[in-house]
Coordinates of C-alpha atoms in Angstrom, one line a residue:
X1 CA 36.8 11.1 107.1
X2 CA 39.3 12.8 105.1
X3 CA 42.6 13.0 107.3
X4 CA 44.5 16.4 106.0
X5 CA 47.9 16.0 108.1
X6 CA 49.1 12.7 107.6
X7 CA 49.6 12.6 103.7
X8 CA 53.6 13.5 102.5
X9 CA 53.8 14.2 98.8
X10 CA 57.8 13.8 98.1
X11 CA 59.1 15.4 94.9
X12 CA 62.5 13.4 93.5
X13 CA 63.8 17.2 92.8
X14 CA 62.3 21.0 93.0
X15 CA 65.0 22.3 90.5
X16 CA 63.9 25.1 88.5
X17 CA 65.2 24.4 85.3
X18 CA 63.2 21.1 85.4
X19 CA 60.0 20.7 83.0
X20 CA 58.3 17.8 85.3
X21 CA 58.7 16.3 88.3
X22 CA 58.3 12.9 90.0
X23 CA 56.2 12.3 93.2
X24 CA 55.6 10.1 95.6
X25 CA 53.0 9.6 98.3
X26 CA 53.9 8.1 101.8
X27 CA 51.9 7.5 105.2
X28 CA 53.5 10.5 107.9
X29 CA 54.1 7.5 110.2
X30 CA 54.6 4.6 107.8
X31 CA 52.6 2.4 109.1
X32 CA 50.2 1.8 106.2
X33 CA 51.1 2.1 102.4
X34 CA 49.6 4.1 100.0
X35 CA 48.0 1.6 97.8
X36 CA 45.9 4.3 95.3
X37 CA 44.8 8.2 94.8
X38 CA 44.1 10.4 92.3
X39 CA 45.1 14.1 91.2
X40 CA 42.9 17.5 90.5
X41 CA 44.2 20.6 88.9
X42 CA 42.4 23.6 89.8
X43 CA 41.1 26.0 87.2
X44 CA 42.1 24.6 83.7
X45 CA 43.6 21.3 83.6
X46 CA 43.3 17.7 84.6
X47 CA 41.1 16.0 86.6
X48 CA 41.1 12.1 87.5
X49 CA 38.4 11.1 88.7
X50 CA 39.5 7.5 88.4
X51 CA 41.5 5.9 91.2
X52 CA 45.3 5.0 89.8
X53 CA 47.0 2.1 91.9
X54 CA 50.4 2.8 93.5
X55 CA 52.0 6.1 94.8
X56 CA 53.9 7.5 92.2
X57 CA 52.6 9.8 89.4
X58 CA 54.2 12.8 87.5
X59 CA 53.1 16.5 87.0
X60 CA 54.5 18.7 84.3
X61 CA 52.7 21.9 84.6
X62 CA 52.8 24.2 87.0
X63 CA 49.7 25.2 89.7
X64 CA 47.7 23.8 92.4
X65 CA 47.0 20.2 93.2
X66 CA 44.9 18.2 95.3
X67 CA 45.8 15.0 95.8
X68 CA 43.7 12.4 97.4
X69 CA 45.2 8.8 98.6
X70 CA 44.2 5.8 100.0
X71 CA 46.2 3.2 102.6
X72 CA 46.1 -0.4 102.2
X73 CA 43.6 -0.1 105.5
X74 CA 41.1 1.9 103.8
X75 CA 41.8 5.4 105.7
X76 CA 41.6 8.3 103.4
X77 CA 44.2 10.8 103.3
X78 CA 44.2 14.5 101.4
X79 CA 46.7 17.0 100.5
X80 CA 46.7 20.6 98.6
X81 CA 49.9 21.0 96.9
X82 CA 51.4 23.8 94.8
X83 CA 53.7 23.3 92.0
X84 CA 55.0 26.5 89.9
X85 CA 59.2 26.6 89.8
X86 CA 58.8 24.0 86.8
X87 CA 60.2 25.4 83.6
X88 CA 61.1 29.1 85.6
X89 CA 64.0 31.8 87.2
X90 CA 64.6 32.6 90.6
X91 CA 62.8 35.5 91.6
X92 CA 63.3 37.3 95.1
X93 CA 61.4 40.4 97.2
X94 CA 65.1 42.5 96.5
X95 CA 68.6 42.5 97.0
X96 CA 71.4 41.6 94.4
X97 CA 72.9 38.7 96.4
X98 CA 75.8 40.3 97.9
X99 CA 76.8 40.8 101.3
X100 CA 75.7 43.9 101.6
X101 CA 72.2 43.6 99.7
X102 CA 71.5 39.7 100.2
X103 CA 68.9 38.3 98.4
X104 CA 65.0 38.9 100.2
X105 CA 62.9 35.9 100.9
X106 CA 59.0 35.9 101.6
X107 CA 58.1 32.7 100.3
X108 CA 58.3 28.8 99.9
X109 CA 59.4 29.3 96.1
X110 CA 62.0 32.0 97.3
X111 CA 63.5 29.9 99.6
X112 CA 63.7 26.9 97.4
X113 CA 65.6 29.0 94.8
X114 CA 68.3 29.4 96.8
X115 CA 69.8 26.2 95.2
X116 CA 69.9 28.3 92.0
X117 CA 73.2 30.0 93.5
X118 CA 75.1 28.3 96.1
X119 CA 77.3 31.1 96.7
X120 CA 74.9 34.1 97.3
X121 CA 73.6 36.1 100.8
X122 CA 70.0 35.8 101.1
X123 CA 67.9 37.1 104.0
X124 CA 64.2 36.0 105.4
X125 CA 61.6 38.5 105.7
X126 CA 58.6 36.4 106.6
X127 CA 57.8 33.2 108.1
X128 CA 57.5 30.2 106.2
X129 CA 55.0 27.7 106.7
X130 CA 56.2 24.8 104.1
X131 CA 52.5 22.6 104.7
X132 CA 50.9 25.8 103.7
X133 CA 49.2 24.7 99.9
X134 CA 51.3 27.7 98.6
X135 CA 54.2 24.8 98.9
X136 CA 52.9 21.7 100.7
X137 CA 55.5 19.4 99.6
X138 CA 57.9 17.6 100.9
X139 CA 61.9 19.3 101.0
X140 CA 65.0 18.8 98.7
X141 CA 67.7 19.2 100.6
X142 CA 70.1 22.7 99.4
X143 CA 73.5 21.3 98.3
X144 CA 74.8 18.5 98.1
X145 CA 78.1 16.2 99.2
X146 CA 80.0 14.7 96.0
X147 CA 82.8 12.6 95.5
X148 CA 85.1 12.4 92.1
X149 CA 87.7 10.1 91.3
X150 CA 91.1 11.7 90.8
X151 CA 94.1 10.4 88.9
X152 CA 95.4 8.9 91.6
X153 CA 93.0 7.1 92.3
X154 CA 91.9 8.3 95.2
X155 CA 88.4 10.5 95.9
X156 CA 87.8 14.4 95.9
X157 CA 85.0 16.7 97.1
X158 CA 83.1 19.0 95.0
X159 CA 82.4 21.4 97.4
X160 CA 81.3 24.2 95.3
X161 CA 78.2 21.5 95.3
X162 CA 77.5 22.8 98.8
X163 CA 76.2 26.0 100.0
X164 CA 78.7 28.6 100.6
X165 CA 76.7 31.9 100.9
X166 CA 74.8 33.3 104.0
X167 CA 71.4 32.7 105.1
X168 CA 70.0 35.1 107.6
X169 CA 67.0 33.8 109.1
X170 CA 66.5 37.3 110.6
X171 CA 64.3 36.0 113.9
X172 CA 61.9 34.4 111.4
X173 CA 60.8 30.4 111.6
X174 CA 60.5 28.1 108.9
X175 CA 58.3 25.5 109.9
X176 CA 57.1 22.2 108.8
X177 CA 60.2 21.4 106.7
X178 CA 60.0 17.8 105.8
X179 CA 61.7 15.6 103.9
X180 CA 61.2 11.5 103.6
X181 CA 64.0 10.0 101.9
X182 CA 64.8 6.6 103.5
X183 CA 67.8 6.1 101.2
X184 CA 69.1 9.5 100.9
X185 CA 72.6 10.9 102.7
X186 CA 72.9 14.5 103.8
X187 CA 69.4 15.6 104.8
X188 CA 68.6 18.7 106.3
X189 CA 67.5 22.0 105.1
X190 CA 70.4 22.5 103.5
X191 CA 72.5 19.0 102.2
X192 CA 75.8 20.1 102.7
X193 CA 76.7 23.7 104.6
X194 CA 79.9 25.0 104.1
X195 CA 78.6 28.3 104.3
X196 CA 76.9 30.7 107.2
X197 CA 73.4 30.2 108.8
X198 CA 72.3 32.2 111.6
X199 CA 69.5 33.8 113.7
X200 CA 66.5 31.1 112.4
X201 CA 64.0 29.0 113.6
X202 CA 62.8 25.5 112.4
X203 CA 60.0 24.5 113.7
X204 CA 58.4 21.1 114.3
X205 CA 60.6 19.4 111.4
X206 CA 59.9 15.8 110.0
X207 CA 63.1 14.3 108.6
X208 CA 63.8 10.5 107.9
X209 CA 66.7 9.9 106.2
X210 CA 69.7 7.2 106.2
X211 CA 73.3 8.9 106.7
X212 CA 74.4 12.5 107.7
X213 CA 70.6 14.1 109.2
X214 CA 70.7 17.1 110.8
X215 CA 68.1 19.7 111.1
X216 CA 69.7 22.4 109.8
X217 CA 72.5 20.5 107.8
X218 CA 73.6 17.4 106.7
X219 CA 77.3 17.5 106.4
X220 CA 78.7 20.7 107.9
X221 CA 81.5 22.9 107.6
X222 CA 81.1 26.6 108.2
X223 CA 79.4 28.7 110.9
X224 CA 75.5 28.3 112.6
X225 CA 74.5 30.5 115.2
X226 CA 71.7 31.9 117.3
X227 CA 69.6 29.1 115.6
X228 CA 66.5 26.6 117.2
X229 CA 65.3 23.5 115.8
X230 CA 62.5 21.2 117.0
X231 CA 60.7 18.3 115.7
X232 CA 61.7 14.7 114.6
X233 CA 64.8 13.8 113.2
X234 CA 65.6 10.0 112.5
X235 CA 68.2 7.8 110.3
X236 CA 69.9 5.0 110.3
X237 CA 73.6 6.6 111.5
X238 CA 75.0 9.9 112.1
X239 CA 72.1 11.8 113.2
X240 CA 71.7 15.4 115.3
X241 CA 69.8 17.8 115.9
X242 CA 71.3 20.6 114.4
X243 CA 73.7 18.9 112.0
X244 CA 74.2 14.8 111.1
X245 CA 78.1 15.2 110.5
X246 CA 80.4 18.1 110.8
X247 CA 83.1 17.6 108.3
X248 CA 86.7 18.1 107.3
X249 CA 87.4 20.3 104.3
X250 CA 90.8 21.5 103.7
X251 CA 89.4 23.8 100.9
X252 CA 88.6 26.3 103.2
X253 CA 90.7 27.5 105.8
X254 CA 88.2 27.6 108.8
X255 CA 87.1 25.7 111.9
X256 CA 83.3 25.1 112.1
X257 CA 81.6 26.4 114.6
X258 CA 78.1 26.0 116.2
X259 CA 77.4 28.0 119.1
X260 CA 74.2 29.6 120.8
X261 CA 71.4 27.0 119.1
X262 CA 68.9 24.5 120.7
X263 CA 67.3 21.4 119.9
X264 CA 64.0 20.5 121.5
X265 CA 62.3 17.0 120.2
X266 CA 62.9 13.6 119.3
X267 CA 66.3 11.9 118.0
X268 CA 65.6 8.5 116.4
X269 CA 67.4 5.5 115.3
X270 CA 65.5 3.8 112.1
X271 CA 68.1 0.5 112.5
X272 CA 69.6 -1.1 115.4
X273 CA 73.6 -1.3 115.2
X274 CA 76.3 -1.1 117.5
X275 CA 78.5 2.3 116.3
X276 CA 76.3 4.5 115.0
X277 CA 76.2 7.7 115.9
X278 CA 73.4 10.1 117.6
X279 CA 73.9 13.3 119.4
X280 CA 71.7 15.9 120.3
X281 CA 73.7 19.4 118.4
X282 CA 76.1 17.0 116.2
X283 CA 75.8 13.0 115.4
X284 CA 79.6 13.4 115.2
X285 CA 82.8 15.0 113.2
X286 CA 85.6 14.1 111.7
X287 CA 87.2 17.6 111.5
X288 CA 90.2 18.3 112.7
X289 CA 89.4 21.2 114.7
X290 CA 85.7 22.3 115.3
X291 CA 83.9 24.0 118.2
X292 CA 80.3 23.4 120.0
X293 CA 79.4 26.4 122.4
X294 CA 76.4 27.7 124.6
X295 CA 74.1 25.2 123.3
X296 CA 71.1 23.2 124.4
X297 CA 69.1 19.8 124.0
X298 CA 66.2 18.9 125.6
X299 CA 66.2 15.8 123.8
X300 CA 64.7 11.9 124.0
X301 CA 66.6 9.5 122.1
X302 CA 64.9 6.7 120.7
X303 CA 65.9 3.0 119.6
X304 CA 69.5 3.7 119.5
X305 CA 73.2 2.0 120.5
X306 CA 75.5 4.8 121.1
X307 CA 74.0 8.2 121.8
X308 CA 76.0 11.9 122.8
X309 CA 73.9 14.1 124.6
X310 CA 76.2 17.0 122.9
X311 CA 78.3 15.1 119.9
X312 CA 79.6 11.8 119.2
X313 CA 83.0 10.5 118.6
X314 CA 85.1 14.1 117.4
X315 CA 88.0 16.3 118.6
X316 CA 85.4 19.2 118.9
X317 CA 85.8 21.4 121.7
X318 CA 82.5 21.4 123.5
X319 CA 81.9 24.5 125.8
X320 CA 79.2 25.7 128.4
X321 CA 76.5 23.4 127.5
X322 CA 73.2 21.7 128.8
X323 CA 71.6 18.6 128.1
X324 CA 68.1 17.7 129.3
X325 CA 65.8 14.8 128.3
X326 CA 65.5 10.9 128.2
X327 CA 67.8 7.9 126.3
X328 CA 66.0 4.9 125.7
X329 CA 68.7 2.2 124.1
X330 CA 67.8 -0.4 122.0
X331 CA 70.8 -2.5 122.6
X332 CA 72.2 -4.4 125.7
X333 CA 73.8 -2.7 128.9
X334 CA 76.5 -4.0 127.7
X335 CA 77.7 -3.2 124.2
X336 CA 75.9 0.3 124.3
X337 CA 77.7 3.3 124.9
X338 CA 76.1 6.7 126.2
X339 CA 78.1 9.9 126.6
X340 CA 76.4 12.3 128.8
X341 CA 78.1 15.2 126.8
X342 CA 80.2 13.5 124.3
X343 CA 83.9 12.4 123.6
X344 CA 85.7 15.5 122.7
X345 CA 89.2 15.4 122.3
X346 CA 91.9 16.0 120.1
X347 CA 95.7 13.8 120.1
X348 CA 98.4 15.2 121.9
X349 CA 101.6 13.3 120.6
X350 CA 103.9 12.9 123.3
X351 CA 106.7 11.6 121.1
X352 CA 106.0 7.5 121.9
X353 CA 102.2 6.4 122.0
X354 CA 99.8 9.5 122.0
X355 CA 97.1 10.3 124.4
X356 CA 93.9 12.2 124.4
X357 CA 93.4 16.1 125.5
X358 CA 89.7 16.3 126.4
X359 CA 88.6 19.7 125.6
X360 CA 85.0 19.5 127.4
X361 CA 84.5 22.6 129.9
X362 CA 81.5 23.9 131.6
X363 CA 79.1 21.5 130.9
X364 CA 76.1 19.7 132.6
X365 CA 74.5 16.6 131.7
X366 CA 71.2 17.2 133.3
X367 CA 69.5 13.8 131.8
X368 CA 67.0 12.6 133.7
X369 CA 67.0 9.1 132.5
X370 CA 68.7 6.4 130.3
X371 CA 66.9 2.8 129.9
X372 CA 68.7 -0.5 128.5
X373 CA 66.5 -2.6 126.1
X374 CA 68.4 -5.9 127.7
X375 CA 71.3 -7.2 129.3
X376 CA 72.0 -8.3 133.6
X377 CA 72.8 -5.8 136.4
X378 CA 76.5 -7.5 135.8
X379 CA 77.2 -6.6 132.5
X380 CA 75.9 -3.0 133.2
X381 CA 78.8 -2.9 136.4
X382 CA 81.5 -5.2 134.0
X383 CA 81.1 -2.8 131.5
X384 CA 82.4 0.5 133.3
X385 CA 83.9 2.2 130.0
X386 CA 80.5 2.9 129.0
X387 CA 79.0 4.1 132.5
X388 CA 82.4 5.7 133.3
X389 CA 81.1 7.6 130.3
X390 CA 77.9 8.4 131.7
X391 CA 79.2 9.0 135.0
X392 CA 82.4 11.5 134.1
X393 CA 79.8 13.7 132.3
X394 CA 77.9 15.1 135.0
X395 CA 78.7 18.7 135.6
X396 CA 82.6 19.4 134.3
X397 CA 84.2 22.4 134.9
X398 CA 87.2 21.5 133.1
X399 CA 89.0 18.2 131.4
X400 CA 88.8 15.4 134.0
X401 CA 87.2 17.4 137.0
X402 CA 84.4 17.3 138.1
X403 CA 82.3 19.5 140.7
X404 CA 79.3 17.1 141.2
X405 CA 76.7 14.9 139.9
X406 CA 73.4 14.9 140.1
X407 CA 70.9 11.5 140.9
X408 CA 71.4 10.0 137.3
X409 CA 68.5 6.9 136.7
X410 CA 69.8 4.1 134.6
X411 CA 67.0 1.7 134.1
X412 CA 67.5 -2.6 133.4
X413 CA 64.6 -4.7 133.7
X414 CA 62.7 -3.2 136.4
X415 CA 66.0 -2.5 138.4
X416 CA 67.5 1.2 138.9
X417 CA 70.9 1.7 139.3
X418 CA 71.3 5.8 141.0
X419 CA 74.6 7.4 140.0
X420 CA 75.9 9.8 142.5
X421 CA 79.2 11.6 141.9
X422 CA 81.6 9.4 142.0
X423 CA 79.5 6.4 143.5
X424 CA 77.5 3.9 142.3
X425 CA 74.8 2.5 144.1
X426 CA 72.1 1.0 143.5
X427 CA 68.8 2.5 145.1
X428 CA 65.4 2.6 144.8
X429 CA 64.9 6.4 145.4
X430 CA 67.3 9.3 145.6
X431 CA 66.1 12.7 146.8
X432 CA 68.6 14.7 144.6
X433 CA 67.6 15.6 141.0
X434 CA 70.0 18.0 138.8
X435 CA 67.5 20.8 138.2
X436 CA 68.1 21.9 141.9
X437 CA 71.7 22.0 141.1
X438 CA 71.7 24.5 138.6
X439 CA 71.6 27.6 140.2
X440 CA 73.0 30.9 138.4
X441 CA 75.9 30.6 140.3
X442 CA 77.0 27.5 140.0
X443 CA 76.6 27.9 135.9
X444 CA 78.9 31.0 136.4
X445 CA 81.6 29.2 138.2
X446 CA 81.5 26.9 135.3
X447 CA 82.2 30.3 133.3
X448 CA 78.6 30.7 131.6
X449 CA 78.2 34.2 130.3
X450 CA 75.0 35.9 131.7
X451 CA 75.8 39.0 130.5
X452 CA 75.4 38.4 126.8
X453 CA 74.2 34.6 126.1
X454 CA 72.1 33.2 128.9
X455 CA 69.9 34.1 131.6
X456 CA 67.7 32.0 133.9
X457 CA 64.1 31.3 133.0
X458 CA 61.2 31.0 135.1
X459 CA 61.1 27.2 135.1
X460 CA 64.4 27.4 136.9
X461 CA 66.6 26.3 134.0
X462 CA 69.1 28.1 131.8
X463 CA 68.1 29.6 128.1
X464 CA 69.8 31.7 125.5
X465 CA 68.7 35.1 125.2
X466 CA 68.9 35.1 121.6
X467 CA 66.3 32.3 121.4
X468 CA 63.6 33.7 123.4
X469 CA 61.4 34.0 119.9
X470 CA 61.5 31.1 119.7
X471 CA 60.8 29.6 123.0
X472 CA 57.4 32.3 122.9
X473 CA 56.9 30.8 119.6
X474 CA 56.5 27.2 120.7
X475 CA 54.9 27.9 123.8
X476 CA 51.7 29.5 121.9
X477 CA 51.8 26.4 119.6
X478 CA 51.8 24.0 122.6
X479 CA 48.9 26.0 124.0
X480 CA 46.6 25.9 121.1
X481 CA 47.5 22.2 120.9

């Protein structure tokens, strides 16, 4: 039987001033190899109807493919495929590219040419289902993150090699954006951001990349808002939902700023190493000034060492947000580190040694779990800088205070440690879960705006009014499912 869904076809660029391109076939879940296929062109063309070994082959002509590939197992695998930016210009529904008459999109094609001009306003018009044979390939990532050596010998960005312009996603959803690049840095929809992205919806992504993976970005440094993304993201450090790594650029004289977006899926470790980061809006920054505001994740982390349930190791200000979900470690109790919001702080020099302001305010770590791959009871109570972590992230109303916790399971070899303000004791039940916490008032004691950005939904939990698209969105999808 022909399996339709599991077969990636990965192209090495979708440029459009290229005359061929390279591709390469992979298993959706990597579990078996491709070991051979062959390609049909529809109408005039090729046809082979001889099996070639390997995954790789090469198309330099524009139109419609099928592809058909077998795994080292014997299961049979199909894809329909589309090919025709080879050799061509950018072409769009209207607009000029301005900020007043951005470019129109309708289409796969469309959107892929926005790499033709990094600099340029372009607006959605239509949703965009990438597995649709109109595209059916896998994603290159829109800009990139480059380095040049200067004369001092130091290194430089290029950031004009990163998007600058506006993308207005207008309430539509792009969905099915994948891209499988195991050895690849900034993966995302866009490589590197340094421009504006706002007011769109990616659903049920598939990214699997190595550094700097984020669904919307890579490396960051401009302005998302109003924007959802679910799916799987995984690499090997410095992985989010939204973004992998918001970064410093002291080109541009602005602090990045996410605010009212959502992440609902799976965050996933591909390696096993103490200090990576993984966090559920940003994997981490290293910006000198950034902000995170009104967001949520409903996240489980997979197979990791050191997870944020907001963002990882930054001076970002982090402000009114919710994290739901499960974190399932990979490492010991003891050398793993979970932040139930994330460190965010910034150094106030005090004229001898220098100490940390934490800008965290508002926020609730409403995590349901987090389980330990190894390790004793006694390492988990020895080492209390990671579960003071856990345990100072509850709900905060401002730096170091906190109103309350909710029951917080941490799981080790069959045994459950309950944390419970500022207690901790180990239990095998505790009534209290964090859900019945959250009540509208207590949110706007913590200074959530219910006015403009959030409102209470029916399952009793918090979402963003600006997002209710796509909540409807994914609710029909997990119906017909």
């Amino acid at each position: 039987m022909l399996n339709q869904s599991s077969l990636l076809v990965m192209p090495t660029s979708t440029e459009l001033s290229r005359h061929s391109i390279t591709l390469t076939l992979y298993h959706r879940d990597h579990s078996e190899e491709i070991s051979r296929y062959r390609v049909t062109k529809e109408g005039n063309g090729f046809s082979q109807k001889e099996w070639k070994s390997g995954n790789t082959f090469r198309i330099s002509a524009n139109g419609t493919y099928k592809v058909e590939a077998q795994t080292q197992a014997g299961e049979t695998l199909l894809r329909t495929f589309s090919i025709d930016f080879l050799n061509s210009q950018p072409s769009f529904c209207g607009g000029d590219g301005s900020t007043s008459s951005p470019y129109l999109i309708a289409t796969a094609t469309q959107l892929n040419a926005i790499r033709c001009d990094l600099s340029a306003h372009y607006r959605l018009i239509a949703d965009i289902d990438l597995a649709d044979p109109c595209w059916g390939i896998g994603w290159q990532p829109i800009g990139a993150l480059r380095f040049w050596s200067d004369e001092w010998g130091g290194h430089t960005v290029k950031h004009e090699l990163g998007f600058s312009g506006t993308l207005d996603g207008n309430g539509h959803v792009i969905k099915n954006l994948t891209a499988v690049y195991t050895q690849i840095e900034h993966l995302g929809l866009f490589g590197y951001l340094s421009g504006t992205v706002k007011d769109l919806y990616l659903d049920q992504v598939f990214l699997m990349g190595k550094i700097a993976v984020g669904g919307i970005a890579g490396y960051f440094h401009g302005n998302i808002s109003s924007c959802f993304v679910s799916g799987k993201i995984s690499g090997t450090r410095q992985v989010g939902g939204i973004v992998g790594v918001i970064f410093e650029n002291v080109v541009f004289d602005s602090i990045p700023q996410i605010s009212e977006c959502e992440f609902n899926g799976i965050i996933q470790a591909r390696e096993q190493r103490y200090g990576d980061l993984f966090g559920g809006i940003a994997g981490c920054s290293d910006a000198l000034e950034s902000t995170i505001s009104d967001c949520i994740v409903n996240a489980d982390f997979e197979n990791c060492w050191d997870v944020c349930g907001i963002c990882g190791f930054t001076p970002t200000e982090i402000t009114n947000c919710l994290i739901r979900g499960h974190i399932h470690m990979s490492g010991p109790a003891g050398h793993s580190t979970v932040e139930g919001i994330g460190v965010a702080h910034k150094w106030f020099d005090d004229g001898r040694f220098g100490r940390p302001v934490w800008n965290v305010y508002g926020c609730v770590n409403a995590l349901s779990e987090v389980s330990f791959a190894g390790g004793t009871m006694d390492s988990l109570l020895n080492g209390y800088w990671h579960i003071a972590k856990v345990r100072r992230n509850m709900i905060i109303k401002g730096p170091n205070y906190q109103i309350k916790a909710p029951a917080f399971n941490i799981y080790l070899g069959g045994e459950r440690i309950t944390l419970a303000g500022e207690l901790m004791e180990y239990h095998q039940d505790f009534p209290i879960d964090a859900q019945s916490m959250l009540s509208k008032e207590v949110l706007l004691d913590l200074g959530w705006d219910f006015t403009s950005i959030w409102e209470m939904g029916e399952d009793g939990w918090p979402h963003l009014q600006h997002l209710k698209k796509a909540y409807s969105h994914c609710n029909e999808r997990q119906s017909s499912d």
